[in-house]
Amino acid sequence: MAQTTPTAPVGEAPAGPPLPAPRSARFGGLRRIWAAVREARGVPRFMLWTGAVISALFVILALFGPLIAPYGFDTYQSGGTRFPKQGAPDGDHWFGTTVQSLDVLSRTVYGARTALEVMVLAVVFSLVIGVLLGLLSGYFGGWLDRILVLVMDALFAFPYLLLAIVAGFVFAGIAGGSIITAALSITVVYIPQYFRVVRASALSAREATFVEAARAMGAKPSVVIRKYLFGNVIQSVPVITTMNAADAIATLAGLGFLGLGIQPTDAAEWGYDLSRAIDDVNAGMWWTCLYPGLAMIIAILGFTLLGEGLNDVLNPTMRRRRISKVLLPAHTRRRTVDATEGTAAE
C-alpha cells in the first residue's frame, strides 16, 4: 500500500523547521553602516579615518604595553643599580626618569593600558545600564518613567567632574582605589546620557505600526523590547560611545590629578603623573609632564575625531551623499499630427 505524504491545510504553512533568516537581514545594520562609511567624503571622511587610526594605535599600545615598555611601571632599578633621580632623556631612558627614579617611557605606556581598561569598563557598564533603563522607561512609561527621569535629570544636572569626584569618594570607601572603582565613578556620569537618548527613541518607536502589530499578536513585552525596539534605538549609541570613550580618559586623568583615582602602587596613570610633575616643571625638568600629557591629548583627540566622524557619517541630517552628474538626452522637436486635416506640424 503506497504511503501518501501529509499535506498542510489550505491557508497554513507546511510544518517543518523554521527557515534561517536571510543573510541580508541578519547583517543589514552593519551593511548600512559600512555603506555610509564608504560614501563619506571630505572633512567627515578625514576625521573618521584619522580618528580610527589614532584610536587603533592607542589600543595596540595599551594591549602590547608589557612588550613595548622597557621596564615595569613601578620599576626603579635594574641589575641592582637604581635609576637616576629626575634624569634627563638619554640612551638608557628615552623619556627620562621621575623624582621616584621611575622610567617615564614605561609609565606612559602602562598609563595607556590603565586608561584603556577604565575606559572599556566605564563604557560597558554605562552602556548596559543606560540602554536597559532607557528601554524600560520608554516602553512602559507611567510611574517607572517618572521616577527614572527624575533621578537621571538630577544626575545630569551635576557637573560631570564633580559627580565623578563624589562617586569616587563613595566607591573608594567600599572597594578602595582600584581600576573598578575608577570605572564605576565614571559610569555614574554617563548613564544619564544613554538613558535620555534611548528613552527618546523608545518613546517614538513604541507607537510604530510594527510594534502595535506585535502587541496585537500577543507578543510579550520582553519580546517586543528585545526584537523590535532594541534594534531601532541602538543606532545612535555608537556615536555616544566613542565620544564617551574620549571623555572617560579625560575624566580619569582629572580624578588622578586630584588624587582620587587609582592608587599609584596598583597601576600607572597619566593624571597622577601630571600632578607629581608640577614641581618638576617649575624646576626646568619638562620631560616628566610632557610625555604623559602628550599621550593623553593624542588619545583623546583620536576618539574625539572618531566620534565626530561617525556622527557626520551616520547622522542622516548631517550626512552628505555624493551626487552623480545626470546626462539628459539631446532635445528633439516633437511632431504633432492633426487628425482632421491629416497634416503634420513641428
Coordinates of C-alpha atoms in Angstrom, one line a residue:
M1 CA 0.0 0.0 0.0
A2 CA 1.5 3.3 -1.1
Q3 CA 2.1 5.9 1.6
T4 CA 0.9 9.4 1.0
T5 CA 2.7 12.5 2.2
P6 CA 0.5 14.5 4.6
T7 CA -0.2 18.0 3.3
A8 CA -1.0 21.1 5.4
P9 CA -4.5 22.6 5.4
V10 CA -5.3 25.2 2.9
G11 CA -4.0 28.7 4.1
E12 CA -1.5 27.3 6.5
A13 CA 2.3 26.9 6.0
P14 CA 3.6 23.3 6.0
A15 CA 5.1 22.0 9.2
G16 CA 8.8 21.9 9.4
P17 CA 11.9 23.6 10.9
P18 CA 11.9 27.4 10.7
L19 CA 13.9 28.8 7.9
P20 CA 17.1 30.7 8.8
A21 CA 17.0 34.5 8.5
P22 CA 18.4 35.7 5.2
R23 CA 22.0 36.9 5.3
S24 CA 21.0 40.3 4.2
A25 CA 18.5 40.7 7.1
R26 CA 21.0 39.4 9.7
F27 CA 23.7 41.8 8.7
G28 CA 21.6 44.6 7.3
G29 CA 22.6 47.1 10.0
L30 CA 26.3 46.5 9.6
R31 CA 26.0 46.8 5.9
R32 CA 24.2 50.1 6.1
I33 CA 26.8 51.5 8.4
W34 CA 29.6 50.3 6.2
A35 CA 27.9 51.7 3.1
A36 CA 27.5 55.1 4.9
V37 CA 31.2 55.0 5.8
R38 CA 32.2 54.3 2.2
E39 CA 30.1 57.1 0.9
A40 CA 31.8 59.6 3.3
R41 CA 33.7 62.4 1.5
G42 CA 35.7 65.5 2.5
V43 CA 36.1 66.5 6.1
P44 CA 33.9 63.8 7.7
R45 CA 35.9 61.1 5.9
F46 CA 39.2 62.7 7.1
M47 CA 38.0 62.9 10.7
L48 CA 36.7 59.4 10.7
W49 CA 39.7 57.6 9.3
T50 CA 42.2 59.8 11.2
G51 CA 40.4 59.1 14.4
A52 CA 40.2 55.4 13.6
V53 CA 44.0 55.2 13.0
I54 CA 44.9 57.1 16.2
S55 CA 42.5 55.1 18.3
A56 CA 43.8 51.8 16.8
L57 CA 47.4 52.9 17.7
F58 CA 46.3 53.7 21.2
V59 CA 44.6 50.3 21.6
I60 CA 47.7 48.5 20.2
L61 CA 50.0 50.4 22.6
A62 CA 47.8 49.5 25.5
L63 CA 47.3 45.9 24.7
F64 CA 51.0 45.2 24.0
G65 CA 52.3 47.6 26.7
P66 CA 54.3 44.9 28.6
L67 CA 56.1 44.1 25.4
I68 CA 56.8 47.7 24.4
A69 CA 57.7 49.2 27.7
P70 CA 61.4 48.6 28.6
Y71 CA 60.6 48.4 32.4
G72 CA 57.6 47.9 34.6
F73 CA 55.5 50.8 35.7
D74 CA 56.9 50.7 39.2
T75 CA 60.5 49.6 38.4
Y76 CA 63.1 52.0 39.8
Q77 CA 66.3 49.8 39.4
S78 CA 67.8 47.3 37.0
G79 CA 70.6 44.9 37.7
G80 CA 70.9 46.1 41.3
T81 CA 71.6 49.7 40.1
R82 CA 69.0 52.4 40.9
F83 CA 67.9 54.6 38.1
P84 CA 69.0 58.2 38.2
K85 CA 66.6 60.6 40.0
Q86 CA 64.9 63.1 37.7
G87 CA 67.4 62.1 35.0
A88 CA 67.1 63.8 31.6
P89 CA 66.3 61.7 28.5
D90 CA 69.3 59.7 27.3
G91 CA 70.0 56.4 25.6
D92 CA 69.0 54.3 28.6
H93 CA 65.9 56.2 29.4
W94 CA 64.5 57.8 26.3
F95 CA 61.9 59.9 28.1
G96 CA 63.9 60.4 31.3
T97 CA 63.1 59.5 34.8
T98 CA 60.9 60.9 37.6
V99 CA 61.7 62.1 41.1
Q100 CA 61.0 58.5 42.2
S101 CA 63.6 57.1 39.8
L102 CA 60.8 55.6 37.6
D103 CA 61.2 55.4 33.8
V104 CA 58.8 57.9 32.1
L105 CA 58.5 55.9 28.9
S106 CA 57.4 52.8 30.8
R107 CA 54.9 54.9 32.9
T108 CA 53.5 56.5 29.8
V109 CA 53.0 53.1 28.0
Y110 CA 51.4 51.5 31.1
G111 CA 49.3 54.6 31.5
A112 CA 47.7 53.8 28.2
R113 CA 46.9 50.3 29.4
T114 CA 45.2 51.7 32.5
A115 CA 43.3 54.3 30.5
L116 CA 42.0 51.6 28.1
E117 CA 40.9 49.3 30.9
V118 CA 39.0 52.0 32.8
M119 CA 37.5 53.4 29.5
V120 CA 36.2 50.0 28.4
L121 CA 34.8 49.1 31.8
A122 CA 33.1 52.5 32.2
V123 CA 31.6 52.5 28.7
V124 CA 30.3 48.9 29.0
F125 CA 28.8 49.5 32.4
S126 CA 27.1 52.7 31.4
L127 CA 26.0 51.3 28.1
V128 CA 24.3 48.2 29.6
I129 CA 22.6 50.1 32.5
G130 CA 21.7 53.2 30.5
V131 CA 20.3 51.4 27.5
L132 CA 18.3 48.9 29.7
L133 CA 16.8 51.7 31.8
G134 CA 16.0 53.8 28.8
L135 CA 14.2 50.9 27.0
L136 CA 12.1 50.1 30.1
S137 CA 11.3 53.7 30.8
G138 CA 10.4 54.5 27.2
Y139 CA 8.3 51.4 26.6
F140 CA 6.3 51.1 29.9
G141 CA 6.1 54.8 30.9
G142 CA 3.9 55.6 33.9
W143 CA 5.4 55.8 37.4
L144 CA 8.5 54.0 36.4
D145 CA 9.3 56.5 33.7
R146 CA 8.6 59.4 36.1
I147 CA 11.0 58.1 38.8
L148 CA 13.8 57.3 36.3
V149 CA 13.5 60.6 34.6
L150 CA 13.7 62.4 37.9
V151 CA 16.8 60.5 39.0
M152 CA 18.6 60.9 35.7
D153 CA 17.8 64.6 35.4
A154 CA 19.2 65.1 38.9
L155 CA 22.4 63.3 38.0
F156 CA 22.6 65.1 34.6
A157 CA 22.4 68.5 36.4
F158 CA 25.6 67.9 38.2
P159 CA 28.9 69.0 36.6
Y160 CA 30.4 65.7 35.3
L161 CA 33.7 66.0 37.1
L162 CA 32.1 66.9 40.4
L163 CA 29.7 64.0 40.0
A164 CA 32.7 61.7 39.3
I165 CA 34.5 63.0 42.4
V166 CA 31.5 62.4 44.6
A167 CA 31.1 58.9 43.2
G168 CA 34.8 58.3 43.6
F169 CA 34.5 59.1 47.3
V170 CA 31.6 56.7 47.7
F171 CA 33.1 53.8 45.8
A172 CA 36.6 54.3 47.3
G173 CA 35.1 53.7 50.7
I174 CA 33.7 50.4 49.5
A175 CA 36.2 48.9 47.2
G176 CA 39.3 51.2 47.6
G177 CA 41.2 53.0 44.9
S178 CA 41.3 50.4 42.1
I179 CA 40.5 50.3 38.4
I180 CA 37.0 49.0 39.1
T181 CA 36.4 52.0 41.5
A182 CA 37.6 54.5 38.8
A183 CA 35.4 52.8 36.2
L184 CA 32.3 52.9 38.4
S185 CA 32.9 56.5 39.3
I186 CA 32.9 57.4 35.6
T187 CA 29.9 55.1 34.9
V188 CA 27.7 57.2 37.0
V189 CA 28.4 60.2 34.8
Y190 CA 27.5 58.5 31.5
I191 CA 24.4 56.5 32.4
P192 CA 22.0 59.6 32.1
Q193 CA 23.3 60.3 28.6
Y194 CA 22.5 56.8 27.3
F195 CA 19.2 56.9 29.2
R196 CA 18.0 60.1 27.7
V197 CA 18.9 59.2 24.1
V198 CA 17.5 55.6 24.3
R199 CA 14.3 56.7 26.1
A200 CA 13.5 59.4 23.5
S201 CA 14.0 56.8 20.7
A202 CA 11.9 54.2 22.5
L203 CA 9.0 56.7 23.1
S204 CA 8.7 57.2 19.3
A205 CA 9.4 53.6 18.3
R206 CA 6.8 52.1 20.6
E207 CA 4.0 53.8 18.7
A208 CA 5.2 52.4 15.3
T209 CA 2.9 50.1 13.4
F210 CA 5.1 47.0 13.7
V211 CA 5.2 47.3 17.4
E212 CA 1.4 47.6 17.6
A213 CA 1.1 44.6 15.4
A214 CA 3.4 42.6 17.6
R215 CA 1.3 43.5 20.6
A216 CA -1.9 42.6 18.9
M217 CA -0.4 39.2 18.1
G218 CA 0.2 38.6 21.8
A219 CA 4.0 39.2 22.0
K220 CA 5.3 39.6 25.5
P221 CA 6.9 43.0 26.5
S222 CA 10.3 41.3 26.8
V223 CA 10.0 40.0 23.2
V224 CA 8.8 43.4 21.9
I225 CA 11.7 45.2 23.6
R226 CA 14.3 42.7 22.5
K227 CA 13.3 42.1 18.9
Y228 CA 11.6 45.3 17.8
L229 CA 12.7 48.3 20.0
F230 CA 16.3 47.4 20.7
G231 CA 17.3 47.4 17.0
N232 CA 15.7 50.7 16.3
V233 CA 17.0 52.7 19.3
I234 CA 20.6 51.3 19.3
Q235 CA 21.6 53.1 16.1
S236 CA 22.6 56.4 17.8
V237 CA 24.6 54.6 20.6
P238 CA 27.9 54.0 18.7
V239 CA 28.5 57.8 18.3
I240 CA 27.8 58.4 22.0
T241 CA 30.1 55.5 22.9
T242 CA 33.1 56.9 21.0
M243 CA 32.6 60.4 22.5
N244 CA 32.3 59.0 26.0
A245 CA 35.5 57.0 25.4
A246 CA 37.4 60.2 24.8
D247 CA 35.7 61.9 27.8
A248 CA 36.4 58.9 30.1
I249 CA 40.2 59.3 29.5
A250 CA 40.0 63.0 30.5
T251 CA 37.8 62.3 33.5
L252 CA 40.2 59.5 34.7
A253 CA 43.1 62.0 34.4
G254 CA 41.2 64.6 36.3
L255 CA 40.5 62.1 39.1
G256 CA 44.1 61.0 39.2
F257 CA 45.3 64.6 39.2
L258 CA 43.2 65.3 42.3
G259 CA 44.5 62.1 43.9
L260 CA 41.1 60.4 43.8
G261 CA 41.8 57.9 41.1
I262 CA 43.8 54.7 41.1
Q263 CA 46.4 54.1 43.7
P264 CA 49.9 54.6 42.3
T265 CA 51.0 51.2 43.6
D266 CA 48.3 49.5 41.6
A267 CA 48.8 50.9 38.1
A268 CA 50.4 53.8 36.2
E269 CA 48.0 56.7 35.5
W270 CA 48.6 59.8 33.4
G271 CA 46.7 62.2 35.7
Y272 CA 48.7 61.2 38.7
D273 CA 52.0 61.5 36.8
L274 CA 51.0 65.1 35.8
S275 CA 50.2 66.0 39.3
R276 CA 53.6 64.8 40.5
A277 CA 55.3 66.7 37.7
I278 CA 54.1 70.2 38.6
D279 CA 57.2 70.8 40.8
D280 CA 59.5 69.4 38.1
V281 CA 58.2 71.8 35.5
N282 CA 59.0 74.8 37.8
A283 CA 62.5 73.4 38.2
G284 CA 63.0 73.1 34.4
M285 CA 62.5 69.3 34.2
W286 CA 60.0 69.3 31.4
W287 CA 60.1 65.6 30.4
T288 CA 58.2 64.2 33.4
C289 CA 55.0 66.0 32.3
L290 CA 55.4 66.4 28.6
Y291 CA 55.1 62.8 27.5
P292 CA 52.2 61.7 29.8
G293 CA 50.3 64.9 28.8
L294 CA 51.1 64.4 25.1
A295 CA 49.9 60.8 25.2
M296 CA 46.7 61.8 26.9
I297 CA 46.0 64.6 24.4
I298 CA 46.6 62.3 21.4
A299 CA 44.4 59.5 22.8
I300 CA 41.5 62.0 23.5
L301 CA 42.0 63.5 20.0
G302 CA 41.7 60.1 18.3
F303 CA 38.5 59.1 19.9
T304 CA 37.0 62.6 19.5
L305 CA 37.7 62.6 15.8
L306 CA 36.3 59.1 15.5
G307 CA 33.1 60.1 17.3
E308 CA 32.7 63.3 15.3
G309 CA 33.3 61.5 12.0
L310 CA 30.8 58.8 12.9
N311 CA 28.3 61.4 13.8
D312 CA 28.7 63.2 10.4
V313 CA 28.6 59.9 8.5
L314 CA 25.7 58.1 10.3
N315 CA 23.5 61.1 11.2
P316 CA 21.1 61.5 8.2
T317 CA 20.6 65.2 8.9
M318 CA 24.3 65.8 8.6
R319 CA 25.3 63.2 6.1
R320 CA 26.2 64.5 2.6
R321 CA 25.9 62.0 -0.2
R322 CA 27.9 62.0 -3.3
I323 CA 25.9 63.5 -6.2
S324 CA 26.4 61.9 -9.6
K325 CA 26.1 64.1 -12.7
V326 CA 23.0 63.2 -14.7
L327 CA 23.2 63.4 -18.5
L328 CA 20.0 64.4 -20.2
P329 CA 19.2 63.2 -23.7
A330 CA 19.6 65.6 -26.6
H331 CA 16.5 67.8 -27.2
T332 CA 14.4 66.8 -30.2
R333 CA 11.4 68.7 -31.6
R334 CA 8.2 66.8 -31.3
R335 CA 5.9 66.2 -34.3
T336 CA 2.2 66.6 -33.8
V337 CA -0.4 65.2 -36.3
D338 CA -3.7 66.9 -36.9
A339 CA -6.3 64.1 -37.4
T340 CA -8.9 66.3 -39.1
E341 CA -6.6 67.9 -41.7
G342 CA -4.1 65.0 -42.0
T343 CA -1.1 67.3 -41.8
A344 CA 1.9 67.0 -39.5
A345 CA 3.2 70.1 -37.7
E346 CA 6.5 70.5 -35.8

